[in-house]
Coordinates of C-alpha atoms and ligand atoms in Angstrom, one line a residue:
M1 CA 2.5 -7.7 24.1
K2 CA 2.0 -4.0 25.0
T3 CA 2.2 -1.8 21.9
R4 CA 4.2 1.4 22.5
L5 CA 2.9 4.6 20.8
T6 CA 5.5 7.2 20.0
R7 CA 6.2 10.2 17.8
S8 CA 9.9 9.8 18.0
P9 CA 11.7 8.0 15.1
R10 CA 14.6 7.3 17.4
V11 CA 12.5 5.5 20.0
A12 CA 10.7 3.5 17.2
A13 CA 14.1 2.6 15.7
E14 CA 15.3 1.1 19.0
F15 CA 12.6 -1.5 18.6
I16 CA 13.8 -2.4 15.1
R17 CA 17.4 -2.8 16.5
A18 CA 15.9 -5.1 19.2
G19 CA 14.5 -7.3 16.4
E20 CA 10.9 -6.2 16.8
V21 CA 8.4 -4.9 14.2
V22 CA 7.2 -1.3 14.1
A23 CA 4.4 0.4 12.2
F24 CA 5.3 3.7 10.6
P25 CA 3.7 6.3 8.3
T26 CA 4.8 6.8 4.6
E27 CA 3.3 9.0 2.0
T28 CA 1.2 6.1 0.6
V29 CA -0.1 4.1 3.6
F30 CA 1.3 3.0 7.0
G31 CA 3.9 0.2 6.7
L32 CA 4.8 -2.6 9.1
G33 CA 8.6 -2.5 9.3
A34 CA 11.2 -5.0 10.3
A35 CA 15.0 -5.3 9.7
L36 CA 15.5 -6.7 6.2
F37 CA 18.5 -8.9 7.1
S38 CA 16.8 -10.5 10.1
E39 CA 14.8 -13.6 9.3
S40 CA 13.3 -13.8 12.8
A41 CA 12.1 -10.1 12.6
I42 CA 10.5 -10.7 9.2
E43 CA 8.7 -13.8 10.5
K44 CA 7.1 -11.6 13.1
V45 CA 5.7 -9.4 10.3
F46 CA 4.0 -12.3 8.6
I47 CA 2.6 -13.5 12.0
A48 CA 1.4 -10.1 13.1
K49 CA -0.5 -9.5 9.8
G50 CA -1.6 -13.1 9.3
R51 CA -0.1 -12.7 5.8
P52 CA 0.3 -15.6 3.4
S53 CA 4.0 -16.5 3.2
D54 CA 3.8 -16.6 -0.7
N55 CA 3.4 -12.8 -0.8
P56 CA 6.8 -11.0 -1.0
L57 CA 7.6 -7.8 0.9
I58 CA 9.0 -4.5 -0.2
A59 CA 12.4 -3.3 1.1
H60 CA 12.4 0.3 2.1
V61 CA 15.6 2.4 2.0
S62 CA 16.5 5.9 3.3
F63 CA 19.0 6.8 0.6
V64 CA 19.6 5.7 -3.0
G65 CA 23.0 4.2 -2.4
Q66 CA 21.4 1.7 0.1
I67 CA 19.7 -0.1 -2.9
E68 CA 23.1 -1.7 -3.6
E69 CA 22.9 -3.6 -0.3
I70 CA 19.7 -5.3 -1.7
A71 CA 19.8 -5.5 -5.5
A72 CA 22.4 -7.7 -7.4
T73 CA 22.2 -5.3 -10.4
I74 CA 20.4 -2.1 -11.3
P75 CA 19.4 -2.3 -15.0
P76 CA 19.6 1.0 -16.9
I77 CA 15.9 1.4 -17.1
A78 CA 15.7 1.2 -13.3
H79 CA 18.4 3.9 -13.0
E80 CA 16.2 6.1 -15.1
L81 CA 13.2 5.5 -12.9
I82 CA 15.3 6.0 -9.7
E83 CA 16.6 9.3 -11.1
A84 CA 13.1 10.5 -11.9
F85 CA 11.0 9.2 -9.0
F86 CA 13.0 8.3 -5.9
P87 CA 12.1 9.2 -3.3
G88 CA 8.4 8.6 -4.0
P89 CA 5.5 6.2 -4.2
L90 CA 7.2 3.8 -6.6
T91 CA 8.5 0.3 -5.9
L92 CA 11.0 -1.3 -8.3
V93 CA 11.3 -5.0 -8.6
L94 CA 15.0 -5.8 -9.1
P95 CA 17.2 -9.0 -9.1
R96 CA 18.0 -9.6 -5.4
K97 CA 21.3 -10.1 -3.7
P98 CA 21.8 -13.6 -2.2
S99 CA 22.1 -12.0 1.2
V100 CA 18.4 -10.9 1.1
P101 CA 16.5 -13.5 3.2
K102 CA 14.3 -15.7 1.1
I103 CA 11.4 -15.2 3.6
A104 CA 11.4 -11.5 2.6
T105 CA 10.9 -12.3 -1.1
A106 CA 8.7 -15.4 -0.7
G107 CA 11.4 -17.4 -2.4
L108 CA 11.6 -15.2 -5.5
E109 CA 14.9 -14.2 -7.1
T110 CA 13.8 -10.6 -7.2
V111 CA 13.1 -8.0 -4.5
G112 CA 10.9 -4.9 -4.4
V113 CA 12.7 -1.7 -3.4
R114 CA 11.2 1.7 -2.5
M115 CA 12.5 4.9 -1.0
P116 CA 9.6 6.8 0.6
T117 CA 9.5 10.6 0.5
H118 CA 7.9 10.9 3.9
Q119 CA 10.3 12.8 6.3
L120 CA 9.4 10.8 9.4
A121 CA 9.7 7.5 7.5
L122 CA 13.1 8.5 6.2
E123 CA 14.4 9.5 9.6
F124 CA 13.0 6.2 11.1
I125 CA 14.7 4.0 8.5
R126 CA 17.9 6.0 8.8
E127 CA 17.9 5.6 12.7
S128 CA 17.2 1.9 12.2
G129 CA 20.5 1.7 10.4
T130 CA 19.2 -1.0 8.0
P131 CA 16.8 -1.3 5.1
L132 CA 13.3 -2.3 6.4
V133 CA 10.8 -4.7 4.8
A134 CA 7.4 -3.2 5.1
P135 CA 4.0 -4.4 3.9
S136 CA 1.0 -2.3 4.6
A137 CA 0.3 -2.3 8.4
N138 CA -3.2 -3.9 8.3
L139 CA -4.4 -7.4 9.1
S140 CA -4.1 -9.3 5.9
G141 CA -7.2 -8.8 3.7
R142 CA -8.3 -5.6 5.5
P143 CA -8.1 -2.1 4.0
S144 CA -4.6 -0.6 4.2
P145 CA -4.2 1.8 7.2
T146 CA -3.9 5.5 6.4
T147 CA -3.9 6.6 10.1
W148 CA -2.1 5.3 13.1
E149 CA -5.4 4.8 14.8
A150 CA -6.3 2.3 12.0
V151 CA -3.0 0.5 12.6
K152 CA -3.9 0.3 16.3
T153 CA -7.4 -1.1 15.6
D154 CA -5.8 -4.0 13.6
L155 CA -2.5 -4.6 15.3
D156 CA -2.7 -3.4 19.0
G157 CA -1.1 -6.1 21.2
R158 CA 0.4 -7.8 18.1
I159 CA 3.3 -5.5 17.4
A160 CA 5.9 -3.7 19.6
C161 CA 5.5 -0.1 18.5
I162 CA 3.5 2.4 16.3
L163 CA 5.3 5.5 15.1
Q164 CA 2.5 8.0 15.0
G165 CA 2.1 10.4 12.1
E166 CA -0.6 12.3 10.3
Q167 CA -3.1 10.7 7.9
T168 CA -1.1 9.5 4.9
H169 CA -1.0 11.8 1.8
F170 CA -2.0 9.5 -1.0
G171 CA -4.1 6.9 0.8
I172 CA -3.3 4.1 -1.7
E173 CA -0.1 2.1 -2.1
S174 CA 2.9 2.6 -4.3
T175 CA 3.0 1.7 -8.0
V176 CA 5.0 -1.6 -8.4
V177 CA 7.2 -1.7 -11.6
D178 CA 9.1 -4.8 -12.5
C179 CA 12.6 -3.9 -14.0
S180 CA 14.2 -7.3 -13.3
G181 CA 14.1 -8.4 -16.9
G182 CA 15.5 -5.2 -18.5
D183 CA 12.1 -3.8 -19.6
A184 CA 9.7 -1.9 -17.3
I185 CA 6.3 -3.5 -16.6
V186 CA 3.7 -2.2 -14.2
L187 CA 2.6 -5.0 -11.9
R188 CA 0.4 -3.0 -9.5
A189 CA -1.2 0.4 -10.3
G190 CA -0.6 2.8 -7.5
A191 CA 0.0 6.4 -6.3
L192 CA 2.5 7.2 -9.1
T193 CA 0.5 7.4 -12.3
I194 CA 1.2 5.5 -15.6
E195 CA 1.2 8.9 -17.3
D196 CA 4.0 10.1 -15.1
L197 CA 5.9 6.9 -15.7
R198 CA 5.4 7.2 -19.4
R199 CA 7.0 10.6 -19.5
V200 CA 10.3 8.9 -18.5
I201 CA 9.8 5.5 -20.0
P202 CA 7.5 5.8 -23.1
R203 CA 7.6 2.1 -23.8
I204 CA 6.5 1.0 -20.2
T205 CA 3.8 -1.7 -20.3
Q206 CA 1.1 -2.8 -17.9
R207 CA 0.6 -6.4 -17.0
S208 CA -3.0 -7.2 -17.8
D209 CA -4.7 -9.2 -15.1
A210 CA -5.9 -11.6 -17.7
S211 CA -2.4 -12.8 -18.7
D212 CA -0.7 -15.5 -16.7
Q213 CA 2.7 -14.3 -17.8
Q214 CA 5.6 -14.3 -15.4
P215 CA 6.7 -12.4 -13.4
V216 CA 3.6 -11.4 -11.6
S217 CA 3.0 -9.5 -8.4
P218 CA 2.0 -12.4 -6.2
G219 CA 0.1 -10.2 -3.8
L220 CA -2.4 -9.4 -6.5
K221 CA -4.0 -12.9 -6.4
H222 CA -5.1 -12.5 -2.8
R223 CA -8.3 -10.8 -1.8
H224 CA -7.4 -7.3 -0.6
Y225 CA -8.5 -4.0 0.7
S226 CA -11.9 -5.2 1.8
P227 CA -14.2 -3.9 4.4
A228 CA -16.5 -6.3 6.1
A229 CA -19.4 -4.8 4.1
T230 CA -20.3 -5.9 0.6
V231 CA -18.9 -3.3 -1.9
R232 CA -20.9 -2.5 -5.0
L233 CA -19.6 -0.3 -7.8
V234 CA -22.1 2.1 -9.4
S235 CA -21.7 4.7 -12.2
H236 CA -23.9 7.3 -10.3
P237 CA -25.3 7.5 -6.8
R238 CA -28.9 7.3 -8.3
H239 CA -28.0 3.6 -9.1
A240 CA -27.4 2.8 -5.5
G241 CA -30.1 0.4 -4.0
D242 CA -32.6 1.8 -1.6
E243 CA -31.9 -0.5 1.4
S244 CA -31.6 1.4 4.6
G245 CA -28.3 1.7 6.3
A246 CA -26.0 1.6 3.3
G247 CA -22.9 3.7 2.7
F248 CA -21.9 5.8 -0.3
I249 CA -18.6 7.2 -1.4
G250 CA -17.9 9.0 -4.7
L251 CA -17.6 12.3 -6.5
T252 CA -21.3 13.0 -7.3
P253 CA -23.5 14.3 -4.4
P254 CA -26.5 11.9 -3.9
A255 CA -30.0 13.4 -4.4
A256 CA -31.3 15.1 -1.2
T257 CA -33.9 12.4 -1.0
Q258 CA -31.4 9.6 -0.8
L259 CA -30.6 8.5 2.7
F260 CA -27.3 6.8 3.4
A261 CA -26.1 5.8 6.9
R262 CA -22.7 7.2 6.0
Q263 CA -21.6 9.1 2.9
A264 CA -18.5 10.8 1.6
V265 CA -18.6 13.1 -1.4
C266 CA -15.0 13.7 -2.5
L267 CA -13.6 16.8 -4.2
N268 CA -11.7 14.9 -6.9
V269 CA -10.0 11.6 -7.6
S270 CA -7.1 12.3 -5.3
D271 CA -9.4 13.2 -2.4
Y272 CA -11.4 10.0 -3.1
A273 CA -8.2 7.9 -2.9
Y274 CA -7.1 9.7 0.3
T275 CA -10.5 9.0 1.9
L276 CA -11.4 5.5 0.6
F277 CA -9.8 3.1 3.1
Q278 CA -10.6 5.3 6.1
F279 CA -14.2 5.4 4.9
F280 CA -14.3 1.6 4.6
R281 CA -13.1 1.3 8.2
A282 CA -15.6 3.9 9.4
C283 CA -18.4 1.9 7.7
D284 CA -17.2 -1.3 9.4
E285 CA -17.3 0.4 12.8
D286 CA -20.9 1.5 12.1
K287 CA -21.7 -2.2 11.1
I288 CA -22.8 -1.0 7.6
R289 CA -23.5 -4.0 5.4
V290 CA -23.4 -2.5 1.9
I291 CA -21.2 0.3 0.5
Y292 CA -21.9 1.8 -2.9
C293 CA -18.8 3.2 -4.5
E294 CA -19.0 5.5 -7.6
R295 CA -16.8 4.5 -10.5
V296 CA -14.2 7.0 -11.8
E297 CA -12.6 7.5 -15.1
E298 CA -9.5 5.3 -15.5
T299 CA -6.9 7.9 -16.1
G300 CA -4.3 9.3 -13.7
L301 CA -4.8 8.2 -10.2
G302 CA -8.2 6.9 -11.3
V303 CA -6.5 3.7 -12.6
A304 CA -5.2 2.7 -9.1
L305 CA -8.4 3.8 -7.4
M306 CA -10.5 1.6 -9.7
D307 CA -8.1 -1.3 -9.2
R308 CA -8.7 -1.0 -5.4
L309 CA -12.4 -0.6 -5.8
R310 CA -12.7 -3.7 -8.0
R311 CA -10.6 -5.8 -5.6
A312 CA -12.7 -4.6 -2.6
S313 CA -15.9 -5.5 -4.5
R314 CA -14.7 -9.0 -5.3
R315 CA -16.0 -11.8 -3.1
D316 CA -13.7 -14.8 -3.3
Ligands
TXA401 O1 3.0 1.9 -0.7 C1 3.4 0.8 -0.5 O2 3.9 0.1 -1.3 C2 3.2 0.3 1.0 C3 4.1 1.1 1.9 C4 4.2 0.6 3.3 O3 5.4 1.2 1.3 N1 3.6 -1.1 1.1 C5 2.8 -2.1 0.5 O4 3.3 -3.4 0.7 O5 1.7 -1.8 -0.1 P1 2.4 -4.7 0.5 O6 3.2 -5.8 1.0 O7 1.0 -4.5 1.1 O8 2.3 -4.8 -1.1 C6 3.5 -5.2 -1.8 C7 3.1 -5.5 -3.2 C8 2.4 -6.9 -3.3 O9 1.4 -6.9 -4.3 C9 3.6 -7.8 -3.7 O10 3.1 -9.0 -4.3 C10 4.4 -6.9 -4.6 O11 4.3 -5.7 -4.0 N2 5.8 -7.4 -4.6 C11 6.7 -7.3 -3.6 N3 7.9 -7.8 -4.0 C12 7.7 -8.3 -5.2 C13 8.6 -9.0 -6.1 N4 9.8 -9.4 -5.8 N5 8.0 -9.3 -7.3 C14 6.8 -9.0 -7.7 N6 5.9 -8.3 -6.8 C15 6.4 -8.0 -5.6
MG402 MG1 -1.0 -4.6 1.5

C-alpha cells in the first residue's frame, strides 16, 4: 500500500470515511486513527501496529457531547475531570455503550475516552464525522512517535495516510484515569500530572504496579517504549560506563572528558520528556547499543518520565 502524506485534515479524513487508518498528530504523541464504529477499520489498526489484541484502544472525540455516543454513563467524578481537563492529555476510562465494538476495548466493559487539545487533531476528528480509536502510531513495542517522520519509519506502506504536523508538544502519552467504578484511579502516569489532578480530585489514587487489583490498564503489562539499544538508568552521567559508542540523555551535562556517540542534555523535565522518544529513535539509527538515561525526581511530569524510562530499561 502506498502511504499518502498530507497536511490537510480534510484529505486525511476522506481515508477514515473509506474505512482506512490514518496517523495524526496530537499534543502527546502521534495516534493511529480508525473509525470507532467500524470493526474492519479497527482490525487494520491492530494489524498495522502488530499490536496484541488484548490491549484496548482509546476513543478520541472532537467535542465533549460526543462522549455520550461512547460511554453508557458518565459518573460525577468523570464530569468534574472533563470540566477541568478536556480538551487535554487525559484519558478517562468509562463504562462503554454496547454499540462500541468489542475489538476496540479488547473485550472489556469499559472504554477509554480522550479529547485532544491539538487543533489539527480536532479538525481531523471533526471532518471524519465519527470518534476515532487511536493507539500511538508506532510498531508495537517501539517508542511512541513524536514526529511524522518517526511514524513513516515504522508504518510506511502499512497504513493509508499520515497527517503531517509539527513535533508533538509533550512527547509522552496521556494520563489514563479509571472512573468506571465511581472513584478516580490513575492507571497510567502521563502528560497531565497527578498534582494537577489532585487539585480537582484530592482523593484520587494511583494503582501501584505491585497490586494485581482490577481494573488494570492492560497495555501496561506489555513491553513498551523501547529502542533497540539496552537502556540503563543512572543517577548522574559520571555513573555511565566507559564503553565507546554509548548514548546519554539527561539534565546534567557530562564531564568534558566523557565521550558519547550521541548525547542530549535537556533544559528541564518537560524538555527531557519532549526529547526522549526521538532520541531513542536517533540512537537506533546510529546503531548505538547502550543508552544511559539520567533519573529524575518523581514529581510533576517526572513521574510519567520515570515510568517510561523504567519500562524502556526492562528486558522481558
Ligand atoms: O496520548 C495518548 O494517550 C496517545 C494519543 C494517540 O492519544 N494514545 C495512546 O494509546 O497512548 P495507546 O493505545 O498506546 O495506549 C493506551 C493505554 C494502554 O495502556 C491501554 O491499556 C489503556 O490506555 N486503556 C485503553 N482503554 C482502556 C480501558 N478500557 N481500561 C483500562 N485501560 C485502558
Ligand atoms: Mg502505545
